[in-house]
mmCIF file of C-alpha atoms in Angstrom:
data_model
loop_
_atom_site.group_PDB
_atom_site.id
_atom_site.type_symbol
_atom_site.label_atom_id
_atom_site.label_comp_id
_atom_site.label_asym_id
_atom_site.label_seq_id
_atom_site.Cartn_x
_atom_site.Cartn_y
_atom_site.Cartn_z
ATOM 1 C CA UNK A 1 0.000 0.000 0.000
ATOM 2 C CA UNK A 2 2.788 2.253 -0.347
ATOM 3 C CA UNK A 3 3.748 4.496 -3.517
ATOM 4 C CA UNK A 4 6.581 3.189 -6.091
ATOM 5 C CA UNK A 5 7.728 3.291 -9.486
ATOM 6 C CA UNK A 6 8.554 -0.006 -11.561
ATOM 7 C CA UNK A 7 11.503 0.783 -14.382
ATOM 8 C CA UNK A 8 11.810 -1.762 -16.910
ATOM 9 C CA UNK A 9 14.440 -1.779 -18.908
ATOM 10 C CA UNK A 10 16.162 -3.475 -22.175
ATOM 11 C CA UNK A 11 19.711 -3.176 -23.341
ATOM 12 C CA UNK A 12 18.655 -2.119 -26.909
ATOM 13 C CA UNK A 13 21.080 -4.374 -29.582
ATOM 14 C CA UNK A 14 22.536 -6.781 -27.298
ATOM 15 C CA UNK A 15 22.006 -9.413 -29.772
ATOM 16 C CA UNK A 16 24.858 -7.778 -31.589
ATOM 17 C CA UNK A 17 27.743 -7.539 -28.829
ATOM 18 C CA UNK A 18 27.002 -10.873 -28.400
ATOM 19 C CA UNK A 19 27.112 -11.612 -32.425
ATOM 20 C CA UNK A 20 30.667 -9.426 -32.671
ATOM 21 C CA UNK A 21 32.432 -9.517 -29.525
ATOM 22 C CA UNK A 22 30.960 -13.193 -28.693
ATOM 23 C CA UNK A 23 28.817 -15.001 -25.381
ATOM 24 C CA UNK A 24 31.500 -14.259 -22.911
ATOM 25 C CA UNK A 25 31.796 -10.832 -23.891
ATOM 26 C CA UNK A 26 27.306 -10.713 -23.622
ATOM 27 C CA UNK A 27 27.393 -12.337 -20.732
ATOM 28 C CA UNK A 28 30.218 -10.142 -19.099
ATOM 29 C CA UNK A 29 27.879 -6.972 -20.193
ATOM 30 C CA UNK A 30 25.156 -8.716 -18.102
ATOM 31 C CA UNK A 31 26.770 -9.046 -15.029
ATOM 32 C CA UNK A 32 28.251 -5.762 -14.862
ATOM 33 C CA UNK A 33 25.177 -3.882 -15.995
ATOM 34 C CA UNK A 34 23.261 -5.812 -13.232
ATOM 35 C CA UNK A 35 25.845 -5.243 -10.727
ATOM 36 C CA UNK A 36 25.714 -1.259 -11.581
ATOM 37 C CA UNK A 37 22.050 -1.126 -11.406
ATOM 38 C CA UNK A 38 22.085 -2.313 -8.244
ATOM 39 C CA UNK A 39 25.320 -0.250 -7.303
ATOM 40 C CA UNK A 40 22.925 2.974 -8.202
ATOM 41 C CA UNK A 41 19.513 1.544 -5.893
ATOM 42 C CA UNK A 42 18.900 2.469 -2.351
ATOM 43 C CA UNK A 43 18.355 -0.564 0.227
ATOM 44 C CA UNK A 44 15.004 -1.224 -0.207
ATOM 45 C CA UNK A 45 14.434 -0.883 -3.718
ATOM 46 C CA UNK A 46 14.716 -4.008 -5.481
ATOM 47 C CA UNK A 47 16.319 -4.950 -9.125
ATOM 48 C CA UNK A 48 15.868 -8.116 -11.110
ATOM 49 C CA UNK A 49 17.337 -9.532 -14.589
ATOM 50 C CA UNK A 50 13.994 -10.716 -16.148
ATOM 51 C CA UNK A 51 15.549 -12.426 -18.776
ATOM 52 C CA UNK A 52 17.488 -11.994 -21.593
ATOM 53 C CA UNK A 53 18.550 -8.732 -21.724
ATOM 54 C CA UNK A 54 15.520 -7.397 -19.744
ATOM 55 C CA UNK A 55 15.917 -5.962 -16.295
ATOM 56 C CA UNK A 56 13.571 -4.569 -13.545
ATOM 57 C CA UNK A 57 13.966 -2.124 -10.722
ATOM 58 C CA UNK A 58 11.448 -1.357 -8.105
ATOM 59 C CA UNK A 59 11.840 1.478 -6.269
ATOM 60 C CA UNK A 60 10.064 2.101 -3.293
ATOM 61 C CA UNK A 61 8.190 5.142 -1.948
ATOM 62 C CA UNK A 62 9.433 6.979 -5.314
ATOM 63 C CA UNK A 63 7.137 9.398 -6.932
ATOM 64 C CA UNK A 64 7.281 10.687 -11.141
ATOM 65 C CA UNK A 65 10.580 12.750 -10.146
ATOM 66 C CA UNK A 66 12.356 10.016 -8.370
ATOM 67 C CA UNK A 67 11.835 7.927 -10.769
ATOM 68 C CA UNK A 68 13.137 10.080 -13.583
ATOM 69 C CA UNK A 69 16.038 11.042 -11.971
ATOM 70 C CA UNK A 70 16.460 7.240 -11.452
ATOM 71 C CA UNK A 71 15.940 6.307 -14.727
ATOM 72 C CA UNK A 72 18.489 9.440 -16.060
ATOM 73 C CA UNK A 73 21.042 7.747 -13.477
ATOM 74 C CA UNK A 74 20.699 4.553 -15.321
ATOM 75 C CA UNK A 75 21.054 5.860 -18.714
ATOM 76 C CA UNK A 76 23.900 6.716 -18.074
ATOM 77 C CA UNK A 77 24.935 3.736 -16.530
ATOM 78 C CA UNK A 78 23.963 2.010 -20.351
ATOM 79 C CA UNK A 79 26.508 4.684 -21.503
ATOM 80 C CA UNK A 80 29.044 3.235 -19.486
ATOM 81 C CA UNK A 81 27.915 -0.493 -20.984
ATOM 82 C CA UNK A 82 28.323 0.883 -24.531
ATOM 83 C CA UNK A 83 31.904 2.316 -23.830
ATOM 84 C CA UNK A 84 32.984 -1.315 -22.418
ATOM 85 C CA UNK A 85 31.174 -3.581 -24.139
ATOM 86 C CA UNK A 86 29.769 -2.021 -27.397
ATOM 87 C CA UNK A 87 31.197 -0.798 -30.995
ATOM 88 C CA UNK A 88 30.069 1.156 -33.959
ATOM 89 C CA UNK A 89 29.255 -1.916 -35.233
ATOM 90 C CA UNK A 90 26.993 -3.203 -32.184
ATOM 91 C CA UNK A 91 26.284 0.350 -29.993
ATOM 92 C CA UNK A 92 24.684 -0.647 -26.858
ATOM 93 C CA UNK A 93 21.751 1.645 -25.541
ATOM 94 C CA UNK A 94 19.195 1.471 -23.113
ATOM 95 C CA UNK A 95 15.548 1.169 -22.968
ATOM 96 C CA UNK A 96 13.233 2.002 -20.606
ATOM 97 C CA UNK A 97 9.759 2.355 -19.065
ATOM 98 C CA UNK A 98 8.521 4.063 -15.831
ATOM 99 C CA UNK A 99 5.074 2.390 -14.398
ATOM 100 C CA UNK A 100 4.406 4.562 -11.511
ATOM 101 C CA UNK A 101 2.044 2.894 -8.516
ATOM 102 C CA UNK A 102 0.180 4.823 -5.886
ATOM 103 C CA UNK A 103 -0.707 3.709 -2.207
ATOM 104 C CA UNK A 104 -4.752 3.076 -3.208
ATOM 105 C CA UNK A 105 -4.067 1.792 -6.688
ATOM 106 C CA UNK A 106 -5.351 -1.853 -7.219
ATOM 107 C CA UNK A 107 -3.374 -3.000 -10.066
ATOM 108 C CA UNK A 108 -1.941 -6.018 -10.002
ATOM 109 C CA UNK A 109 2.331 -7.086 -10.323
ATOM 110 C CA UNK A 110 1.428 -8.172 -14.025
ATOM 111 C CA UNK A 111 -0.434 -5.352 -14.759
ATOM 112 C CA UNK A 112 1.821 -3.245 -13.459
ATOM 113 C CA UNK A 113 4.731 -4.851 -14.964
ATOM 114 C CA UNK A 114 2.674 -4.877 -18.596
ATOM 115 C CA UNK A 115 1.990 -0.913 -17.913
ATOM 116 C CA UNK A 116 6.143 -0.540 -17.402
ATOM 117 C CA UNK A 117 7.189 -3.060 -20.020
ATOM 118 C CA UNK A 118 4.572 -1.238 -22.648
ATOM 119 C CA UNK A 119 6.158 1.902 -21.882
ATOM 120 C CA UNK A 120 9.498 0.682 -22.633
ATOM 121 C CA UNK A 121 8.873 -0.344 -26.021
ATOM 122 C CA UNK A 122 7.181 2.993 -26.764
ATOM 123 C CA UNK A 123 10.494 4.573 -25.772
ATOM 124 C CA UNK A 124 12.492 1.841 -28.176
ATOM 125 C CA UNK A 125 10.451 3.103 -30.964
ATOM 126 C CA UNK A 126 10.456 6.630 -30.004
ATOM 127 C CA UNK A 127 14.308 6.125 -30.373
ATOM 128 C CA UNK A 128 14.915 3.169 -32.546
ATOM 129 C CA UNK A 129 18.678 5.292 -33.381
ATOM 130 C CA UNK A 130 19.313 6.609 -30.083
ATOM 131 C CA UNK A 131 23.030 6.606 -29.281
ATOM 132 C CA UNK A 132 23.807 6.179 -25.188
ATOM 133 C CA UNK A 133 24.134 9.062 -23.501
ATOM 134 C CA UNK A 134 27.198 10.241 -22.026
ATOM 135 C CA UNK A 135 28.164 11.097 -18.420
ATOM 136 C CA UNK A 136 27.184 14.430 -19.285
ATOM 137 C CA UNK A 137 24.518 13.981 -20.498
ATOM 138 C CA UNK A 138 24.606 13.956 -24.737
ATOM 139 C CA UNK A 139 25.361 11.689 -27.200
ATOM 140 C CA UNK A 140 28.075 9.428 -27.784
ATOM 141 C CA UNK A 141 30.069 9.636 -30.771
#
């Protein structure tokens, strides 16, 4: 019954690091963009690898502007991902939806997790060519 926000995200073109840098490299890229995600979370808030290259963070008592300065934070944590792990031949981006839940809403986990996964693929196709963002803020070269 408390207020949150559900961020789902997707490492847009993962399908190519692993196709040019190979599975080690893919599944290297995982693990550190998990461990990041949940290097960036307050205790409390709770982040999952869905599958794939999906990922979901829960944050607790977060309202619209929490959760967008969240989801900025982790941008530009898939900026980082692209300088390690990606190329001009597979750039690595990032993905996301924000599903915000209030104390009296009676939507269920799946609902709410359909609400935040929808509104990550609107962003996708929003920004089919988006480059990652930098630390400060732009776009990568």
């Amino acid at each position: 019954r408390r207020p949150g926000a559900l961020l789902f995200i997707d490492l847009n073109n993962f399908k190519a690091v692993n196709d040019h840098r190979g599975h080690a490299a893919g599944d290297e890229a995982l693990r550190a963009f998990g461990q990041a995600i949940t290097e960036e979370c307050r205790v409390g808030d709770l982040v999952a690898r869905l599958g794939g290259d999906e990922f979901a963070v829960w944050l607790e008592e977060t309202d619209a502007q929490g959760a967008a300065v969240k989801a900025h934070a982790l941008r530009r944590i898939g900026a980082d991902m692209h300088l390690r792990f990606g190329s001009a031949v597979a750039p690595l981006g990032v993905a996301m939806g924000i599903a915000l839940h209030g104390p009296d809403d009676e939507e269920s986990v799946p609902d709410l997790i359909a609400r935040a996964d929808a509104a990550m693929y609107r962003d996708k196709a929003a920004f089919p060519d988006r480059l990652p963002m930098t630390k400060s803020g732009g776009s990568a070269a």
